[in-house]
Every structure is written in structure tokens, then in C-alpha cells.
Amino acid sequence: MAEDALVIFTPSGKRGRFALGTPVLTAARQLGVDLDSVCGGRGICSKCQITPGYGEFPKHGVTVAADALSEWNAVEDRYKRIRGLLDGRRLGCQAKVMGDVVIDVPPESQVHKQVIRKSATERHIEMDPATRALYVEVEEPDMEEPSGDFERLARALKAQWGIEAIDADLTVLRRLQPVLRKGEWKVTVVLNRGNHDAAHRVLDIFPGFDERPLLGLAVDLGSTTIAAHLCDLRDGRVLASSGLMNPQIRFGEDLMSRVSYAMMNPGGDVEMTRAVREALNTLSGEIAGQAGVAAEAIYEMVLVCNPVMHHLFLGVDPVELGQSPFALAQSSSLSLDTREVDLTALNRNARLYVLPCIAGHVGADCAAVALSEEPQKSKDMVLIVDVGTNAEILLGNEDRVLACSSPTGPAFEGAQISSGQRAAPGAIERVEIDPVTKEPRFRVIGSDLWSDDPGFAAATAVTGITGICGSGIIEAVAEMRLAGLVDAGGLIGGPEQTGTQRCLPYGRTHSYLLHDGRAEGGPKIMVTQGDIRAIQLAKSALYAGARLLMDEIGVEKVDRVTLAGAFGAHISAKHAMVLGMIPDVPMEKVTSAGNAAGTGARIALLNRAARDQIEDVVHHIHKVETAIEPRFQEHFVNANAIPHAVDPFPELRKIVSLPEVSFNTGGSGGEGRGRRRRQEAG
């Protein structure tokens, strides 16, 4: 019988083996997992709540048995009775490891609040929302002309606003008569009309002229993060932006892992659906509180997401998306009552609009990017890359637009990285390495100072230096290549090869020491060979997808590149090109579009005509399926090199010099001597 067990924490991806009987909180602390506790593990504060996952986890290579944690105990029982504990939650200080287990740390149990990098991008949007409030004066009842109050409301709206037809559900009809009389037959009506609806839906009614908030929520439901923008439907202002980690990460970090989980665990799709809907309810309440308004003022949500997230959110089994021909249950747009999908935190009559999907692996998020960036109107050849756990790529101009998705995985989000974490105060987000001294300097989220600036220690005393987020690891790897610490194949050199003691032995490979905070009680933050490999795999998938589209459209180069998403806003074009994430273009031709998917969702929320536009555009975008295209693998292998094994990247070489180093067998000089010493020592 095994004496220890594998514990995997999500969303961080950190893992380790622990003796049976180890409290989950102890395991989290030893791994540097962000799990809160202020009572010293005595079961008093309840800050260390966790959610264990059970069943098959193919991505992690484990099967979690029902008895993977110790039994529910009296402390947890008392806490649930007195204070309440969500079903499925355990207290990390009480639950003990008894077998291999996957444990999710929910946002409220994390010490460092996540910084949502997908902030709202400044954009002029012509206001024509599907949901609006209208003041109307209704005729009083007349015994000479008997008719219902609702029918007279309909006549008034037609006469005063040109609205041909309305309907309403029972919740509105029950309030109609008292509101009309209280307002002395003058009322404000909240109406919604979906693109394919014959009639306007009455969502709410208030006595007299009422200017209370009328709000909408634009949501970018990503595989790793969920970002939302709360908008005023009267003037388009973004009142608040917020987000959280997608709780489905505990079922699998990438999309195919979640499909596998649904296939291998009966009811797994239902679990994932419930988790993401609960997260959206939580986010809706939080973002309303952030703006100082009631969530009941949110009358409409527009949602964009990839196809797997689309199906899981709607409660559709995603199994068909896990196998050829990757068939969608429905690709066209959807207009629903939010009650149908258990979004109860919004107004009870709120409406939901989901943008259309383009094809099996190219979803509504890509459609939203197309709505925001309009490649079909471009005179030159533009490549638009929306980087996330599943990258969406568009290539084209006014003649033709192609699209594909590429499975980059969560490394760009800071997951699967040894010291990786989500974007939160204290996370390293910018890195520079001196090519001569090989010494690093960095910046962390929450401070504008670099680590070698006076006052840096004081400025980061509260947050500490806790790990490295996605933008930080990307810049770190690119800087290591520029400084000659990593060769073109992605190998980290040893101290003799690189000339720095920061390159430390790490198992059978080497790592680069970025920061050692152990003296202050902080972590030792390194870039390991495994981290380099994770970034290589992610960037190779991205570049291969772009090259595949270029092959299909018949071009050897593109005129410009637009980087979308959190990545585009926080990574320099130079570092992206040094890694070989994007094709070679002049640096000034690489621009950031911010969170283009979120912007597209906002456009669809605030402009009803834009919904017609994107529903037409998606029919003319040609989908290229990377999963069955043999050239994808060839491009992927070539793209493993940093920046590339074949493509010369002439524009990049105009501005940087890439050291000609090789740390593989067959090197010369100090490299060979370093290898011989290690072999002799072994």
C-alpha cells in the first residue's frame, strides 16, 4: 500500500507527493499554493475552504477515489450548521490527504486577489441597445371600450414609440395593474428585443418617469479566466470590470481535458455546467457591488466563449466536440431568458444573448474578435491572434477571411509553470536580463518600480514577491534567449556554459534563478527546463496555427499583426517575436487590441445592429481545422526552436542579436567540458 499520495492544486497547477494523513492546508503551504488561513489551522476562520474533485482526470493522469480525503469531521459539521458551507466544499485544515486527489482553491479562499488583465478597451460604440427603458402614457380604462391594461399598454407603445408588438411573462403581468395605477397611467417600461424576436419583451415596469440604473453585462467566458464588463445601457459607459478564474480548471486545464472528464465520469458535464453558472452568478453580484448598484438592475447579458465552454455553459454534453468531425449542437446565435441557464443573480426577467460560433473549434469568442477588429474590411493582410488557453486566430482582408483555433494550453496564463500563478499583486509581470552580467531585474503587479530601483523592497513589502504570471514567464524566457542563457533548441545552459551561477543544476537539467526570497520568508522563483518546454509547446501551437492559415490563403508573410486578449495588452512585440510566437513583421506593425473578445461582446450588448452584422460575417469566414491538417504538425515541430528552426525572422534580427549558443551534445569548448564533469561526477 502506498505511503504517500499525489496532490494537485488548481488553478495554480502546483503538485507534490505527501504522506497520507497530511492536512490539505499543510500541503498547500509547502507547495506555495495561495490558500488563505488566519486561525492557524484550528478550523475557526473558514478561510481555507477547498473543493476536491473526484473521478478520472486524464490531463493529470490520476483517478481520484471517493475516499481520497479523510471523512467529514465534527469541526466541519459544526461550521456548516452554524455558518454554512457550500455543498462539496471542505476545510483545508481539517481534510487530510488519503489518496491521489485534485483540489480546487476557489477565488474567495485565495489570499491574493486576482488582477483581471482583460480590462475594457476604449471604444466608440454607436448606441442602439436591444434593451432600453421607455416612458409611456397609457389610456385609462373605459367601460365604453373594454380592453385589458396590457392591450392598452401595447397600443400606447405603438402610438408613442412605433413598437409593433409586445409580450410579457406572468411576473410582469402580476405587477402591471398596481404599477399603472400608482403611476396614474404614466409608466417607464423596460423592453428587450432579440434579433429574431417578433415582439418586444417587457422585462420590467415602474410607475411614472423612472431613471433608475439600466445595466447590461458583457462576459468573455474563457477556459482559464472569466472577464466581465458592466455597462450602462443608456450611454454605454463601462461602470466596472471584474473577473475570476474559471472553476472548471479543476476538471482539466485545457478544453479537451474537460471533454475527456465528461466522457469518463458520468454526470461530469453536469458538474462543470453547475460550476461555471455558479461562478457567473458570483461574478455578477461582485461586479454590481463594485459599481455600487443592485444586481437586479442588470437586464441583459451578452456572452462570448469557445465552443466547449459554450456547450458546457448551456448544459449541452460536449462529447461531439472531442471527436471528428467536431460537430456543434448549434452554431447560430441564441436569445434566452437567464432563468433557463440558472443565472439568478441578475434581474429575474433578464435576457441572455450568445454570439454565434464559427465552427467546431472556433467559437463565439472568435466571432466577437471579428466583430471588434473587422478583418473583412482590411485592405492589407492582417493576422489577429487572441491568445488564451485555446488561441483563436483570424487571417485575411476584404477578399477573404480564414479562422482556426490552436490548443496553446494554459502556460501563457501562468499555469503549468513551476513558480507560476495567476495575475495578482506580488506576481512578477515584467523581466529584463542583462546580457553581460546575466543578472535579472523585474517588476511585480502592484508596483511601478523595478527590482533594482531604490524603494522597491518597501513598495512590495505588503504583497511580497509571490511567483510569476503569464506575461512574466513569457518575457523571462525571451530574455534568457537574448542573454544567451537558453539556446535555440530551448536548453538552459549550466553555470560554466553561461558564465553565471544563477544557472543551477535542477535534476538532470538546469534552471535559472530569477529571485530567491527565502531569507524574507518568500519563495525561490526559478525558470526551469520544464517551464521552457511548456512555453515552447504553447508558442509552437500558436505559430503553427498562424502558418497554416498563411498556407491556406497563399501568402509567405503578413502585413501586420494584431495581438488581442490579456496577452496582447501586456507583452511587448519584441518578446513575442523573440519567442517566435507570431510571424516576422516590422515591429511597428504589431499592435495591441486589448481584450477584443470582450470589446466584441460590449459592441453586441450596446448595438443591436452589430448582432445582425456578425451573424452575417461568420457565414463568410472559412474555418481551417488544425486537428486534422497534416501540415500543422510540420509547422509545430519547426516552431519549437526559439524563434524558429526554418523561418529566418529578418525583421526581428534588425533590432536584436540572438546569441549563437548551443548547450546540446556536440557543443564545443566550455560546453563540452561542463558535460564531461557532470558525467564524471555521475
XYZ file of C-alpha atoms in Angstrom:
682
model
C 0.000 0.000 0.000
C 1.304 3.441 -0.944
C 2.582 5.583 1.914
C 2.108 8.857 0.087
C -0.247 10.390 -2.466
C -0.138 12.907 -5.306
C -1.884 16.200 -4.557
C -2.645 18.530 -7.475
C -3.924 22.050 -6.817
C -5.890 24.071 -9.345
C -5.920 26.688 -10.751
C -2.194 27.014 -9.963
C -1.296 23.572 -11.337
C 1.148 23.024 -8.446
C 1.601 19.426 -7.380
C 3.568 17.268 -4.987
C 3.570 13.984 -3.112
C 2.635 13.967 0.573
C 2.452 11.406 3.327
C -1.022 10.010 3.936
C -2.734 11.978 6.691
C -1.190 15.327 5.668
C -3.749 18.164 6.035
C -4.570 19.811 2.707
C -3.625 23.207 4.177
C -0.157 21.881 5.079
C 0.328 20.524 1.544
C -0.758 23.869 0.095
C 1.694 25.792 2.260
C 4.605 23.520 1.375
C 3.897 23.933 -2.347
C 3.385 27.694 -2.102
C -0.280 27.407 -3.100
C -2.330 30.549 -2.489
C -4.709 29.163 0.203
C -5.807 31.540 2.937
C -5.880 30.819 6.696
C -5.808 33.244 9.598
C -6.608 30.940 12.525
C -3.530 28.741 12.298
C -5.464 25.736 11.009
C -7.789 25.396 14.003
C -10.993 25.315 11.965
C -12.207 28.708 13.216
C -11.781 31.177 10.347
C -13.049 29.005 7.437
C -10.735 30.917 5.081
C -9.155 27.671 3.812
C -12.215 26.280 2.016
C -11.351 23.947 -0.867
C -13.279 21.863 -3.401
C -11.968 18.341 -4.081
C -12.602 16.751 -7.474
C -13.398 13.048 -7.841
C -13.274 10.644 -10.786
C -10.996 10.402 -13.828
C -8.597 13.266 -14.572
C -6.800 12.235 -17.800
C -4.891 15.513 -18.053
C -3.303 14.952 -14.652
C -3.002 11.187 -15.080
C -4.884 10.404 -11.871
C -8.099 8.778 -10.773
C -9.480 10.331 -7.609
C -11.353 7.871 -5.399
C -14.286 8.852 -3.183
C -12.102 8.334 -0.086
C -9.152 10.430 -1.343
C -9.686 12.791 1.602
C -10.386 11.941 5.209
C -14.009 11.715 6.290
C -16.102 14.778 7.066
C -15.394 15.635 10.709
C -17.116 17.341 13.648
C -15.354 20.689 13.105
C -16.589 20.878 9.507
C -20.050 19.718 10.541
C -20.287 22.416 13.208
C -19.104 25.091 10.809
C -21.638 24.070 8.151
C -24.512 24.061 10.656
C -23.663 27.441 12.138
C -22.105 29.415 9.313
C -22.970 27.477 6.172
C -20.588 25.699 3.793
C -21.325 25.190 0.114
C -22.034 21.602 -0.891
C -18.841 19.891 -1.990
C -16.590 22.246 -0.012
C -14.172 21.076 2.695
C -11.973 22.955 5.137
C -8.333 22.591 4.085
C -7.138 22.487 7.691
C -9.450 19.565 8.511
C -9.442 17.456 5.350
C -6.435 15.128 5.192
C -4.857 13.523 2.155
C -5.646 9.803 1.996
C -5.094 9.209 -1.740
C -4.297 10.922 -5.036
C -6.501 14.000 -5.241
C -7.212 17.100 -7.343
C -8.098 20.124 -5.216
C -9.514 23.424 -6.447
C -8.845 26.580 -4.444
C -11.850 28.878 -5.073
C -11.239 32.633 -5.505
C -12.581 33.528 -2.050
C -10.012 31.205 -0.452
C -7.081 32.808 -2.243
C -5.019 35.341 -0.327
C -4.065 37.494 -3.289
C -6.982 38.898 -5.252
C -6.624 38.214 -8.953
C -5.973 41.158 -11.247
C -8.122 40.722 -14.342
C -5.895 41.682 -17.241
C -8.812 41.758 -19.678
C -9.873 45.312 -18.877
C -12.339 47.207 -21.054
C -10.746 48.817 -24.112
C -11.686 52.394 -25.006
C -14.035 52.204 -27.962
C -16.672 54.432 -29.545
C -19.816 52.348 -29.937
C -22.964 53.693 -31.556
C -25.747 53.223 -29.020
C -28.679 51.086 -30.145
C -29.111 48.520 -27.353
C -31.532 45.626 -27.543
C -32.676 46.536 -24.021
C -33.971 50.040 -23.318
C -36.341 51.917 -20.999
C -39.203 53.966 -22.445
C -41.585 56.395 -20.763
C -45.167 55.947 -21.965
C -48.600 57.395 -21.120
C -51.412 54.833 -21.192
C -55.104 55.428 -21.679
C -57.245 54.815 -18.606
C -59.840 52.018 -18.684
C -63.156 52.937 -20.245
C -66.335 50.924 -19.829
C -67.409 52.061 -23.289
C -64.262 50.456 -24.792
C -63.465 47.399 -22.709
C -59.913 46.111 -23.071
C -57.117 44.810 -20.851
C -54.481 47.035 -19.323
C -51.763 45.124 -21.199
C -53.503 45.699 -24.539
C -53.754 49.442 -23.825
C -50.053 49.492 -22.851
C -49.283 47.850 -26.201
C -51.370 50.464 -28.067
C -49.608 53.307 -26.251
C -46.146 51.925 -27.081
C -47.110 51.584 -30.728
C -48.554 55.095 -30.938
C -45.782 56.851 -28.988
C -42.700 54.782 -29.914
C -43.628 52.839 -33.051
C -43.329 49.460 -31.311
C -45.443 46.966 -33.194
C -45.891 44.187 -30.651
C -45.028 43.286 -27.063
C -45.258 40.264 -24.832
C -44.544 39.617 -21.156
C -44.397 36.758 -18.717
C -46.509 36.336 -15.607
C -44.075 38.123 -13.261
C -44.652 41.342 -15.213
C -48.391 40.833 -15.687
C -48.851 40.411 -11.935
C -47.296 43.853 -11.326
C -48.876 45.626 -14.272
C -52.153 46.863 -12.777
C -50.842 48.219 -9.441
C -47.923 49.957 -11.205
C -50.196 51.611 -13.800
C -52.469 52.947 -11.101
C -49.647 54.081 -8.825
C -48.122 55.982 -11.742
C -51.503 57.446 -12.674
C -51.263 55.722 -16.073
C -47.763 57.061 -16.722
C -45.057 54.368 -16.546
C -41.499 53.516 -17.543
C -41.233 50.206 -19.352
C -38.026 48.165 -19.775
C -38.148 46.392 -23.134
C -35.876 43.891 -24.863
C -35.979 42.737 -28.445
C -33.708 39.952 -29.622
C -32.629 39.867 -33.247
C -35.068 37.160 -34.255
C -37.918 38.055 -31.908
C -41.212 39.090 -33.460
C -42.206 41.110 -30.403
C -40.509 43.231 -27.759
C -40.356 41.531 -24.381
C -41.461 43.613 -21.374
C -38.829 42.925 -18.705
C -39.981 45.387 -16.049
C -42.360 48.269 -15.413
C -42.166 51.191 -12.958
C -44.626 53.947 -12.031
C -44.041 57.404 -13.539
C -40.817 58.587 -15.152
C -38.088 56.377 -13.704
C -34.360 56.826 -14.294
C -33.042 54.017 -12.131
C -29.958 52.194 -13.487
C -30.453 50.119 -16.625
C -27.445 47.847 -16.948
C -26.025 45.113 -19.134
C -23.176 42.668 -18.656
C -20.695 41.739 -21.411
C -18.944 38.489 -20.495
C -15.900 36.804 -22.029
C -16.120 33.252 -20.692
C -12.633 31.865 -21.192
C -11.191 28.448 -20.425
C -8.989 29.853 -17.651
C -10.477 33.239 -16.751
C -13.927 34.808 -16.889
C -13.926 38.558 -17.522
C -16.989 40.797 -17.365
C -17.756 44.441 -18.095
C -20.787 46.111 -16.516
C -22.218 48.689 -18.916
C -24.811 51.448 -18.637
C -27.354 50.675 -21.366
C -28.370 54.328 -21.573
C -24.983 55.793 -22.525
C -22.597 52.855 -22.976
C -20.262 53.708 -20.083
C -18.319 50.839 -18.531
C -19.161 51.123 -14.826
C -16.962 48.269 -13.626
C -14.793 45.444 -14.927
C -14.053 42.328 -12.942
C -13.362 38.653 -13.296
C -12.334 35.405 -11.710
C -10.720 32.104 -12.533
C -12.934 29.611 -14.307
C -13.680 26.959 -11.639
C -13.799 24.288 -14.342
C -9.988 24.280 -14.234
C -10.185 21.613 -11.546
C -11.720 19.262 -14.134
C -8.999 19.962 -16.709
C -6.772 22.884 -17.624
C -7.463 22.665 -21.365
C -10.655 22.068 -23.288
C -10.019 18.501 -24.395
C -9.263 17.517 -20.799
C -12.716 18.763 -19.830
C -14.310 16.872 -22.703
C -12.433 13.754 -21.518
C -13.648 14.348 -17.977
C -17.245 14.491 -19.228
C -16.737 11.296 -21.258
C -15.086 9.312 -18.433
C -17.197 10.497 -15.496
C -20.979 10.060 -15.738
C -22.551 13.389 -14.844
C -19.206 15.175 -15.289
C -20.687 17.605 -17.803
C -23.434 18.490 -15.311
C -20.786 19.180 -12.645
C -18.909 21.523 -14.972
C -22.103 23.279 -16.044
C -23.093 23.897 -12.439
C -19.609 25.179 -11.562
C -19.461 27.761 -14.331
C -23.022 29.000 -13.757
C -22.301 29.455 -10.047
C -19.174 31.399 -10.984
C -21.157 33.696 -13.294
C -23.711 34.344 -10.550
C -20.905 35.155 -8.130
C -19.219 37.435 -10.656
C -22.489 39.245 -11.450
C -23.053 40.025 -7.779
C -19.449 41.116 -7.235
C -19.297 43.412 -10.253
C -22.606 45.050 -9.301
C -21.278 45.615 -5.778
C -18.082 47.067 -7.231
C -20.170 49.605 -9.167
C -22.383 50.327 -6.150
C -25.590 49.115 -7.795
C -28.014 46.262 -7.242
C -27.559 43.195 -9.453
C -31.317 43.371 -10.132
C -30.537 46.357 -12.365
C -28.772 44.019 -14.835
C -31.367 43.307 -17.514
C -29.222 41.723 -20.198
C -26.082 39.638 -20.559
C -24.099 39.094 -23.748
C -21.821 36.066 -23.622
C -18.873 35.053 -25.810
C -16.905 31.819 -25.368
C -15.249 28.966 -27.226
C -17.379 26.006 -28.388
C -16.603 23.673 -25.468
C -17.373 26.416 -22.938
C -20.477 27.282 -24.996
C -21.836 23.749 -24.690
C -20.888 23.299 -21.037
C -22.459 26.623 -20.062
C -25.678 25.800 -21.913
C -25.795 22.312 -20.393
C -25.082 20.516 -23.673
C -22.810 17.459 -23.464
C -19.557 18.474 -25.277
C -18.629 14.899 -26.269
C -19.132 15.553 -30.006
C -16.596 18.377 -29.861
C -13.975 15.880 -28.697
C -14.029 13.789 -31.866
C -14.079 14.348 -35.617
C -15.997 15.999 -37.273
C -16.280 18.245 -34.147
C -19.974 18.933 -34.600
C -21.656 21.765 -32.694
C -25.127 21.213 -31.258
C -25.965 24.695 -32.566
C -23.749 27.297 -34.208
C -26.197 30.181 -34.637
C -26.759 32.874 -32.020
C -29.068 32.310 -29.073
C -31.503 34.552 -27.193
C -32.702 33.123 -23.874
C -34.148 34.027 -20.523
C -31.311 33.951 -17.988
C -33.533 31.798 -15.768
C -33.171 28.989 -18.323
C -29.459 28.747 -17.532
C -29.761 29.340 -13.761
C -28.351 32.892 -13.828
C -30.325 34.005 -10.814
C -28.140 36.895 -9.626
C -29.401 39.223 -12.373
C -32.861 40.734 -12.741
C -35.442 37.951 -12.591
C -36.528 38.718 -16.202
C -33.059 39.381 -17.654
C -32.240 38.208 -21.163
C -29.139 36.457 -22.497
C -27.656 36.801 -25.984
C -24.915 34.370 -27.051
C -22.961 35.286 -30.181
C -22.791 32.689 -32.973
C -19.985 30.144 -33.170
C -17.980 29.924 -36.381
C -17.279 26.164 -36.370
C -16.474 23.175 -34.173
C -13.372 24.617 -32.507
C -13.800 28.291 -33.406
C -16.363 29.846 -31.185
C -18.367 32.895 -30.264
C -15.231 34.471 -28.761
C -13.595 34.432 -32.204
C -16.789 35.884 -33.685
C -16.565 38.664 -31.091
C -12.942 39.359 -32.080
C -14.063 39.586 -35.719
C -16.831 41.992 -34.704
C -14.333 44.154 -32.836
C -11.439 44.105 -35.331
C -13.315 43.691 -38.659
C -10.660 41.820 -40.679
C -13.148 41.531 -43.533
C -12.799 45.307 -44.062
C -8.979 45.374 -44.032
C -7.129 46.489 -47.189
C -3.918 44.710 -46.139
C -3.304 41.163 -44.898
C -3.882 41.187 -41.138
C -3.263 38.396 -38.649
C -5.327 38.689 -35.462
C -4.237 36.487 -32.576
C -6.349 36.175 -29.425
C -4.134 34.243 -27.044
C -5.576 32.183 -24.243
C -5.688 28.546 -23.220
C -7.234 27.986 -26.640
C -5.905 30.577 -29.118
C -8.253 31.978 -31.737
C -6.554 33.129 -34.948
C -8.011 35.146 -37.832
C -6.178 35.944 -41.077
C -7.442 37.865 -44.046
C -8.516 41.055 -45.727
C -11.528 42.370 -47.621
C -11.244 39.491 -50.115
C -11.247 36.541 -47.732
C -11.021 35.731 -44.011
C -9.835 32.442 -42.506
C -10.039 31.281 -38.900
C -8.648 28.493 -36.766
C -8.159 27.627 -33.135
C -4.891 26.371 -31.715
C -4.519 24.401 -28.462
C -1.872 26.508 -26.721
C -2.729 25.269 -23.223
C -2.638 27.358 -20.040
C 1.113 28.141 -19.873
C 0.560 31.685 -21.160
C -1.786 32.166 -18.198
C 0.942 31.155 -15.721
C -0.395 27.617 -15.210
C 1.838 24.540 -15.689
C 4.776 26.770 -14.691
C 6.876 25.763 -11.657
C 6.567 29.150 -9.908
C 3.547 30.176 -11.943
C 0.468 31.915 -10.586
C -2.429 33.953 -11.847
C -2.048 37.704 -12.274
C -2.262 39.056 -8.718
C -0.376 41.620 -6.634
C 3.113 40.281 -5.993
C 3.372 38.313 -9.244
C 6.370 39.069 -11.471
C 4.969 40.529 -14.690
C 7.982 42.133 -16.448
C 11.536 40.779 -16.743
C 14.827 42.063 -18.124
C 18.168 40.195 -18.044
C 21.481 41.968 -18.585
C 23.193 40.150 -21.497
C 26.649 40.796 -19.977
C 26.202 40.172 -16.251
C 23.244 37.773 -16.728
C 21.604 39.494 -13.729
C 17.808 39.942 -13.815
C 15.593 42.834 -12.888
C 11.828 42.604 -12.727
C 8.586 44.322 -11.878
C 5.681 42.896 -9.918
C 1.986 43.624 -10.164
C 1.120 46.352 -7.670
C 4.296 48.425 -8.084
C 5.728 50.545 -10.906
C 9.285 50.146 -9.608
C 11.864 47.710 -10.975
C 13.553 45.346 -8.542
C 16.835 47.301 -8.720
C 15.160 50.685 -8.115
C 15.541 52.370 -4.713
C 12.422 51.786 -2.660
C 11.416 48.536 -4.399
C 11.589 46.465 -1.198
C 9.395 48.939 0.680
C 6.946 49.208 -2.231
C 6.473 45.441 -2.361
C 6.579 44.757 1.371
C 2.826 44.238 1.623
C 2.338 41.997 -1.419
C 5.712 40.280 -1.330
C 7.123 38.587 -4.433
C 4.934 35.545 -4.763
C 5.506 33.954 -8.173
C 5.461 34.672 -11.882
C 2.376 35.215 -14.030
C 1.897 34.594 -17.748
C 3.391 37.827 -19.034
C 6.344 37.398 -16.698
C 7.249 33.877 -17.822
C 6.989 34.855 -21.495
C 9.344 37.790 -21.012
C 11.673 35.720 -18.817
C 12.116 33.013 -21.477
C 12.599 35.580 -24.254
C 15.145 37.489 -22.155
C 17.002 34.261 -21.356
C 17.302 33.620 -25.103
C 18.570 37.163 -25.698
C 21.091 36.847 -22.855
C 22.468 33.530 -24.118
C 21.151 31.518 -21.170
C 18.897 29.436 -23.421
C 19.885 28.126 -26.838
C 17.733 27.985 -29.961
C 16.566 24.497 -29.014
C 15.293 25.726 -25.665
C 18.005 24.177 -23.477
C 19.190 26.090 -20.401
C 22.972 26.115 -20.082
C 24.941 25.275 -16.958
C 26.948 27.817 -14.930
C 30.188 27.194 -16.844
C 28.432 27.393 -20.195
C 26.563 30.596 -19.421
C 29.035 32.317 -17.113
C 26.544 32.784 -14.270
C 25.928 30.947 -11.018
C 22.221 31.752 -11.446
C 22.029 28.725 -13.770
C 21.632 25.994 -11.184
C 21.523 22.201 -11.514
C 17.906 21.042 -11.442
C 17.584 17.289 -11.622
C 19.207 16.247 -14.884
C 18.817 19.738 -16.363
C 19.356 23.330 -15.265
C 17.200 26.193 -14.072
C 17.674 29.957 -13.911
C 17.287 31.646 -10.530
C 15.138 34.729 -11.021
C 14.600 35.612 -7.358
C 15.375 33.982 -4.021
C 13.079 35.310 -1.323
C 13.609 32.557 1.229
C 15.513 34.833 3.616
C 12.382 37.012 3.897
C 10.046 34.031 4.113
C 9.178 34.172 0.426
C 9.567 31.618 -2.365
C 12.511 30.713 -4.534
C 11.392 31.666 -8.047
C 13.131 29.853 -10.878
C 12.625 29.264 -14.579
C 13.083 25.528 -15.044
C 13.678 23.424 -18.131
C 10.089 22.210 -17.766
C 8.868 25.826 -17.852
C 10.795 26.437 -21.073
C 9.250 23.329 -22.599
C 5.739 24.399 -21.598
C 6.247 27.789 -23.248
C 7.780 26.150 -26.340
C 4.758 23.869 -26.743
C 2.341 26.765 -26.324
C 4.093 29.140 -28.696
C 4.670 26.385 -31.277
C 0.940 25.648 -31.396
C 0.230 29.337 -31.828
C 2.762 29.878 -34.600
C 1.785 26.648 -36.387
C -1.840 27.780 -36.470
C -0.861 31.112 -38.000
C 1.382 29.435 -40.599
C -1.398 27.013 -41.502
C -3.714 29.921 -42.285
C -0.954 31.612 -44.307
C -0.518 28.406 -46.343
C -4.248 28.183 -46.931
C -4.559 31.765 -48.127
C -1.311 31.533 -50.128
C 0.980 34.121 -48.512
C 4.525 33.866 -47.124
C 4.221 36.922 -44.911
C 1.538 39.109 -43.389
C 1.387 42.901 -43.444
C 0.522 43.415 -39.800
C -0.256 41.521 -36.596
C -2.879 42.422 -34.005
C -2.479 40.887 -30.552
C -5.722 40.526 -28.654
C -6.599 39.477 -25.129
C -4.664 39.923 -21.909
C -1.528 38.724 -23.674
C -1.743 41.422 -26.325
C -2.059 44.183 -23.770
C 0.797 43.094 -21.511
C 3.527 41.567 -23.681
C 5.908 43.568 -25.825
C 6.006 42.784 -29.538
C 9.748 42.221 -29.265
C 9.437 39.442 -26.686
C 6.629 37.774 -28.641
C 8.781 37.726 -31.753
C 11.950 36.583 -29.961
C 9.991 33.560 -28.748
C 8.613 33.014 -32.236
C 5.004 33.265 -31.154
C 3.980 35.323 -34.160
C 5.230 35.629 -37.758
C 8.030 38.073 -38.542
C 6.825 41.599 -39.367
C 8.252 45.087 -38.726
C 7.876 45.811 -35.025
C 5.728 48.882 -35.633
C 3.257 46.648 -37.464
C 2.478 44.724 -34.285
C -0.306 46.364 -32.299
C -2.471 45.507 -29.326
C -6.258 45.370 -29.495
C -6.717 44.816 -25.782
C -9.493 42.407 -24.880
C -11.005 42.222 -28.370
C -13.410 39.404 -27.460
C -14.703 41.465 -24.544
C -14.956 44.510 -26.796
C -16.959 42.495 -29.304
C -19.290 41.391 -26.520
C -19.759 45.042 -25.481
C -20.488 46.077 -29.073
C -23.156 43.362 -29.333
C -24.590 44.448 -25.965
C -24.823 48.121 -26.910
C -25.666 47.900 -30.616
C -28.402 45.592 -31.816
C -27.468 46.067 -35.490
C -23.986 44.719 -34.734
C -25.596 41.373 -33.925
C -27.024 41.183 -37.452
C -23.615 42.165 -38.791
C -21.642 39.444 -37.003
C -24.279 36.799 -37.741
C -23.738 37.584 -41.429
C -19.925 37.807 -41.193
C -19.461 34.380 -39.571
C -21.085 32.707 -42.589
C -18.299 34.084 -44.788
C -15.349 33.140 -42.559
C -13.649 29.943 -43.738
C -12.690 27.572 -40.921
C -9.407 25.627 -41.062
C -9.304 22.600 -38.748
C -5.839 22.264 -37.201
C -6.643 18.904 -35.608
C -6.877 17.069 -38.939
C -4.458 19.134 -41.042
C -1.151 17.204 -41.534
C 0.871 20.377 -42.193
C 0.082 21.595 -38.682
C 2.452 19.034 -37.169
C 5.268 20.028 -39.545
C 4.834 23.697 -38.667
C 4.601 22.801 -34.972
C 7.925 20.932 -34.973
C 9.724 23.742 -36.817
C 8.284 26.289 -34.408
C 9.770 24.510 -31.375
C 13.052 26.345 -31.903
C 13.404 29.848 -30.458
C 12.421 31.759 -32.513
C 12.158 29.170 -35.360
C 14.089 26.329 -36.981
C 13.432 27.394 -40.582
C 11.897 30.855 -40.865
C 14.723 33.467 -40.743
C 12.860 36.341 -38.987
C 14.738 39.136 -40.821
C 12.697 41.963 -39.259
C 13.459 40.690 -35.745
C 17.182 40.449 -36.492
C 17.219 44.124 -37.472
C 16.609 45.084 -33.849
C 18.070 42.254 -31.726
C 21.078 39.978 -31.812
C 20.331 36.345 -30.942
C 23.396 34.652 -29.404
C 24.701 31.644 -31.344
C 24.921 29.239 -28.410
C 24.256 25.525 -28.154
C 24.027 23.596 -24.909
C 23.230 20.255 -26.523
C 25.720 17.444 -27.165
C 28.125 18.382 -29.897
C 28.836 21.807 -28.424
C 32.394 22.989 -28.029
C 34.736 24.485 -25.510
C 33.348 25.056 -22.067
C 30.101 23.364 -23.004
C 31.781 20.022 -23.613
C 33.956 20.346 -20.518
C 30.899 21.097 -18.391
C 29.185 17.980 -19.700
C 32.204 15.769 -19.102
C 32.459 16.945 -15.483
C 28.813 16.127 -14.881
C 29.230 12.705 -16.482
C 32.334 12.002 -14.422
C 30.564 13.170 -11.276
C 27.688 10.827 -12.141
